[in-house]
Tab-separated table of C-alpha atoms in Angstrom:
chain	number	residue	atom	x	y	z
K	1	UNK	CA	90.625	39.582	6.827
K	2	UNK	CA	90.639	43.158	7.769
K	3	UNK	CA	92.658	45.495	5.245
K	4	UNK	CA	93.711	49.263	4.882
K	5	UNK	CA	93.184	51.405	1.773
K	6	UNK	CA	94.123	55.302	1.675
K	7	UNK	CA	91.782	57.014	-0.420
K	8	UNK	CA	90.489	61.365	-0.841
K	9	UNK	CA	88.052	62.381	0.812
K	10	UNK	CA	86.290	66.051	1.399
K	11	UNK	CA	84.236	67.401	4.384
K	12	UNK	CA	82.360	70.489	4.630
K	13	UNK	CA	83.127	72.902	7.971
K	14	UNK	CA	81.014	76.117	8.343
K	15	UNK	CA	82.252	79.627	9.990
K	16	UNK	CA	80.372	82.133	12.244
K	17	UNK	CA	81.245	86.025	11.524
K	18	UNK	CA	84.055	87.522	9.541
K	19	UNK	CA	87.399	87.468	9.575
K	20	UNK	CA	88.292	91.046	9.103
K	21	UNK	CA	91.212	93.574	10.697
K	22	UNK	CA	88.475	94.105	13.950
K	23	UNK	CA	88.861	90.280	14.726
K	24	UNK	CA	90.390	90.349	17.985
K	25	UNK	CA	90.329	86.370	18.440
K	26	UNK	CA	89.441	83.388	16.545
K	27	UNK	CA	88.153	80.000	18.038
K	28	UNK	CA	87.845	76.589	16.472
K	29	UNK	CA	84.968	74.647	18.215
K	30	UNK	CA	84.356	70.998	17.886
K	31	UNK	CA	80.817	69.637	18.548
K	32	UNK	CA	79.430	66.885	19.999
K	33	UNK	CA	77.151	63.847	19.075
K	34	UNK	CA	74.094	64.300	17.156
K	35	UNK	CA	75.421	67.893	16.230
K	36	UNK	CA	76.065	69.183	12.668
K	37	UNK	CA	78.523	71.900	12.463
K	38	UNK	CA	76.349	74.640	11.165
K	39	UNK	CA	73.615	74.090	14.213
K	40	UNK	CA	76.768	74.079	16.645
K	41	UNK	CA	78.382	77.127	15.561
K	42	UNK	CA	75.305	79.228	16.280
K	43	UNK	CA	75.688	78.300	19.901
K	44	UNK	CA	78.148	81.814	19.656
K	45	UNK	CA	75.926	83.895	18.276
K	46	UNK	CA	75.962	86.119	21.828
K	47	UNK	CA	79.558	86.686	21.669
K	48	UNK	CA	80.448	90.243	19.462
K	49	UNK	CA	80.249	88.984	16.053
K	50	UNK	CA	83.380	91.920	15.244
K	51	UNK	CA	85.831	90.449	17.779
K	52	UNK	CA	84.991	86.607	17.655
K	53	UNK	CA	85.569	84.713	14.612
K	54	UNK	CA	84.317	80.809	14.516
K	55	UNK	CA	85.781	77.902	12.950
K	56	UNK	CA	83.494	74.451	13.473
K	57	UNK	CA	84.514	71.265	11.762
K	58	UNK	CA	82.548	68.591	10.745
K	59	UNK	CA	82.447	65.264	12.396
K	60	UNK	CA	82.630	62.799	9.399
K	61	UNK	CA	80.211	60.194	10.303
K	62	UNK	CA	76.974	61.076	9.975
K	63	UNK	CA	73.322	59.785	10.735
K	64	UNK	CA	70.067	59.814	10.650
K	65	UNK	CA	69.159	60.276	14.830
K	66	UNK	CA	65.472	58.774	14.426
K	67	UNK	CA	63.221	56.266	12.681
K	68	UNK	CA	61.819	58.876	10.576
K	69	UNK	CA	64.898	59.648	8.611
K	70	UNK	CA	64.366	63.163	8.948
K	71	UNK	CA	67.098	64.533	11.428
K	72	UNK	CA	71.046	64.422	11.065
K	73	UNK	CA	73.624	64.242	13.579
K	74	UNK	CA	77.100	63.313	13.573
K	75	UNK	CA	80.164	61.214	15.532
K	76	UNK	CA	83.574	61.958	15.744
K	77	UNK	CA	84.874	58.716	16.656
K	78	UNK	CA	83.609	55.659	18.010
K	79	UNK	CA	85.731	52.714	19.877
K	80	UNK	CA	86.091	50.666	16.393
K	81	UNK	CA	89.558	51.990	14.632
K	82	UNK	CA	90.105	54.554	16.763
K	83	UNK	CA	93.693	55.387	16.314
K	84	UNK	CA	93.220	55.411	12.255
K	85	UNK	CA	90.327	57.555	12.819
K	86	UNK	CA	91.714	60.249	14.993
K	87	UNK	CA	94.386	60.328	12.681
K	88	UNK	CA	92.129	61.198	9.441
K	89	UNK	CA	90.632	63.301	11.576
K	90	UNK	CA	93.072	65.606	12.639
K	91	UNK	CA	94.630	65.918	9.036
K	92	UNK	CA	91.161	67.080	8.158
K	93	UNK	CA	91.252	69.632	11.188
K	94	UNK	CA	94.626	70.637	9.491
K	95	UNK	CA	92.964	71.413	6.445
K	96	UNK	CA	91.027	73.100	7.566
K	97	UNK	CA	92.853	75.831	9.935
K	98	UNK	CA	95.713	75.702	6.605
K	99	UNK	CA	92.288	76.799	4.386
K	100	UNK	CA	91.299	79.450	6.636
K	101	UNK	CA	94.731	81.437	6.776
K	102	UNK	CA	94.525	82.794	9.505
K	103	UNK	CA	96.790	85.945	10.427
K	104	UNK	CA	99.259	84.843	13.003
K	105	UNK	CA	99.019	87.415	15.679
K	106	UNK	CA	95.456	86.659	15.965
K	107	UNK	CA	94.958	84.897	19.729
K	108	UNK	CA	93.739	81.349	19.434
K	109	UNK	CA	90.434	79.554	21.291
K	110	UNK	CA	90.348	75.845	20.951
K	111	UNK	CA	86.900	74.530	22.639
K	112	UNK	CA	85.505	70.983	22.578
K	113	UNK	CA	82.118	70.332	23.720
K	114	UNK	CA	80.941	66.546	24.566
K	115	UNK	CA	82.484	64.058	22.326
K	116	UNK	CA	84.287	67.020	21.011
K	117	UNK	CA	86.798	67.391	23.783
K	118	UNK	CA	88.515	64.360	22.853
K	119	UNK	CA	89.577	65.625	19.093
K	120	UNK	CA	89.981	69.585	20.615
K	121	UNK	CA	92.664	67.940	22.904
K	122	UNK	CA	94.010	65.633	20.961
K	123	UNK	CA	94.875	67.860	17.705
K	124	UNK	CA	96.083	70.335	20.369
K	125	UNK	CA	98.898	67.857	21.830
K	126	UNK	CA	99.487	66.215	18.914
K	127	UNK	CA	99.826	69.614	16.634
K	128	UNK	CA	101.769	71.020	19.574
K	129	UNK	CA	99.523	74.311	19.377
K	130	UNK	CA	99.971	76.578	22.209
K	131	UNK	CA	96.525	77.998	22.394
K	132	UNK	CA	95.629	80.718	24.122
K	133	UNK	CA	93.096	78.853	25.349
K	134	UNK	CA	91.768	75.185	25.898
K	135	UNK	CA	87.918	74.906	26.839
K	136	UNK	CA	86.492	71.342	28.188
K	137	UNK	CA	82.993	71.794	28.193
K	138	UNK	CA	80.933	68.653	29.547
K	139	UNK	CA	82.728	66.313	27.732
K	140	UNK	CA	85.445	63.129	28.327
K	141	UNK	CA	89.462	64.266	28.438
K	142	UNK	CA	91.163	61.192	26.438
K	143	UNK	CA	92.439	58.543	28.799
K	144	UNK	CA	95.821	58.307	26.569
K	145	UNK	CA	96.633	62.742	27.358
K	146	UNK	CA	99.194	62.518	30.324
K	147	UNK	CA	100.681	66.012	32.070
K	148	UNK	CA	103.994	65.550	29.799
K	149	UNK	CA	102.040	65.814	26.830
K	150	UNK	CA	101.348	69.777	27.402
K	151	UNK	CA	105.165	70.582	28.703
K	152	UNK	CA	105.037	73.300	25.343
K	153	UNK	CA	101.856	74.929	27.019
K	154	UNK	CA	103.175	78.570	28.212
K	155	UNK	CA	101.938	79.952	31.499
K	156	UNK	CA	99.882	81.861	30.194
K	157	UNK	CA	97.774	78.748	28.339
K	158	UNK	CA	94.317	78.944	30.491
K	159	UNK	CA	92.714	75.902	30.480
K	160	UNK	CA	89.130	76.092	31.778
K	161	UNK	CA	86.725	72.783	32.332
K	162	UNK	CA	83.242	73.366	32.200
K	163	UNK	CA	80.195	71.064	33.499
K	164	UNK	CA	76.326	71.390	34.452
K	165	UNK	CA	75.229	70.953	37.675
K	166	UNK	CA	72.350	68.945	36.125
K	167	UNK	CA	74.304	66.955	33.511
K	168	UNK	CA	72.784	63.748	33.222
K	169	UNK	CA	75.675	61.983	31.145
K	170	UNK	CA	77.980	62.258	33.921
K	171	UNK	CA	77.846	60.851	37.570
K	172	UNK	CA	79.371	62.966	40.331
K	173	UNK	CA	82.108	60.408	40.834
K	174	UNK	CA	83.133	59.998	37.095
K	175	UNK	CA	83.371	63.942	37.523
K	176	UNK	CA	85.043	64.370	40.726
K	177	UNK	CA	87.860	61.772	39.472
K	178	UNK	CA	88.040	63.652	36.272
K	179	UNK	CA	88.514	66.831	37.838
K	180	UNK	CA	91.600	65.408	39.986
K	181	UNK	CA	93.327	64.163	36.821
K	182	UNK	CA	92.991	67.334	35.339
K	183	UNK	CA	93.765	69.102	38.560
K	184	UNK	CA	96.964	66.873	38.196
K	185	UNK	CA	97.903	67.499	34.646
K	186	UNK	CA	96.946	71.289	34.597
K	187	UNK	CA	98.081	72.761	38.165
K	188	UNK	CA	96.186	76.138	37.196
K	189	UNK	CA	92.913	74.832	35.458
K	190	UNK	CA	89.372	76.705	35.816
K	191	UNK	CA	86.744	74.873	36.821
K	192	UNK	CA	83.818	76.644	36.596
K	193	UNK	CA	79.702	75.429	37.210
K	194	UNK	CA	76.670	76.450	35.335
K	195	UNK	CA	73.010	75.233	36.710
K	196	UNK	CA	72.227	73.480	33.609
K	197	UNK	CA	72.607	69.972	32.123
K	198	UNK	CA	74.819	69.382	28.857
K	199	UNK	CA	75.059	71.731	26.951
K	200	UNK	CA	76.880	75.280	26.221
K	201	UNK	CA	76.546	77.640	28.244
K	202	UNK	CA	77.823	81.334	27.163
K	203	UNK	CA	78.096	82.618	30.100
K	204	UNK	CA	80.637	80.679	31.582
K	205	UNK	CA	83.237	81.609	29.243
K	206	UNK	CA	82.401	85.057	27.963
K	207	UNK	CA	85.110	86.562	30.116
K	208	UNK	CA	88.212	84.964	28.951
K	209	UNK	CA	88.810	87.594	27.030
């Protein structure tokens, strides 16, 4: 017999830069598997450390990635108590943002990458935050996410989807039917290419700003 028990728990997240009166935006980045958050967050170290400010939570489930016991990654969710999960989850994302204060007029960057897209869009619809911004970098958009589900999204919302050329994780035809549900549910999304496989690449978001 399967049972529920609430319980406390803490998680660490790490930042990139400072938040000071020259921050011009601030981004909250989710990572995918096998990433900790204080490898993923250096990703941005390109971007001008003055303007940018990072936020990275930390997937909760962690692991050692090889027989040696050496390296550690981490999962956001897998397909066992997923509801429950993304729920803990996102109150830890909340947490998080409501220990980071940060100033209200200060323009907001929510980017998932991998595994990560799924929680980035998910606390986004279900927090009802009207980013300035929603980045899909090489990564699955939740199956559940329907076009009604971003009706607060203003028209100025961009929402940019991001893939390698050379990604191995995805076939063309999983991505060509992912880009038409997206085309469906965002009218005005970005899609943009970089000749690379999966991972981050700077360049094809350093001018949304």
């Amino acid at each position: 017999m399967s049972k529920i028990v609430n319980y406390s728990a803490s998680n660490t997240y790490d930042t990139l830069n400072k938040l000071t009166s020259k921050t011009e935006r601030v981004w909250l980045v989710f990572h995918g598997i096998g990433y900790l958050s204080r490898y993923f967050v250096r990703c941005f170290n390109s971007l001008d450390p003055e303007k940018n400010y990072f936020i990275a939570p930390q997937a909760p489930s962690k692991y050692y990635k090889d027989n040696r016991y050496k390296n550690v990654g981490a999962c956001w969710l897998t397909k066992e108590n997923t509801k429950t999960d993304t729920d803990t989850i996102l109150q830890y994302v909340d947490a998080v943002i409501a220990n980071e204060n940060i100033p209200k007029n200060l323009p907001l960057y929510v980017l998932g990458y991998s595994q990560g897209v799924s929680i980035a869009s998910r606390w986004v619809v279900q927090r009802t935050v009207n980013c300035n911004a929603l980045v899909l970098i090489s990564g699955e958009f939740p199956k559940e996410l329907q076009a009604n589900h971003f009706n607060f999204f203003t028209p100025k919302t961009k929402v940019i989807h991001v893939v390698g050329t050379k990604d191995h994780y995805f076939e063309r035809k999983n991505v060509s039917a992912q880009i038409d549900r997206l085309r469906y549910i965002f009218p005005d999304i970005d899609f943009r290419y970089h000749d690379g496989g999966h991972d981050i690449d700077i360049e094809s978001i350093r001018d949304l700003f």
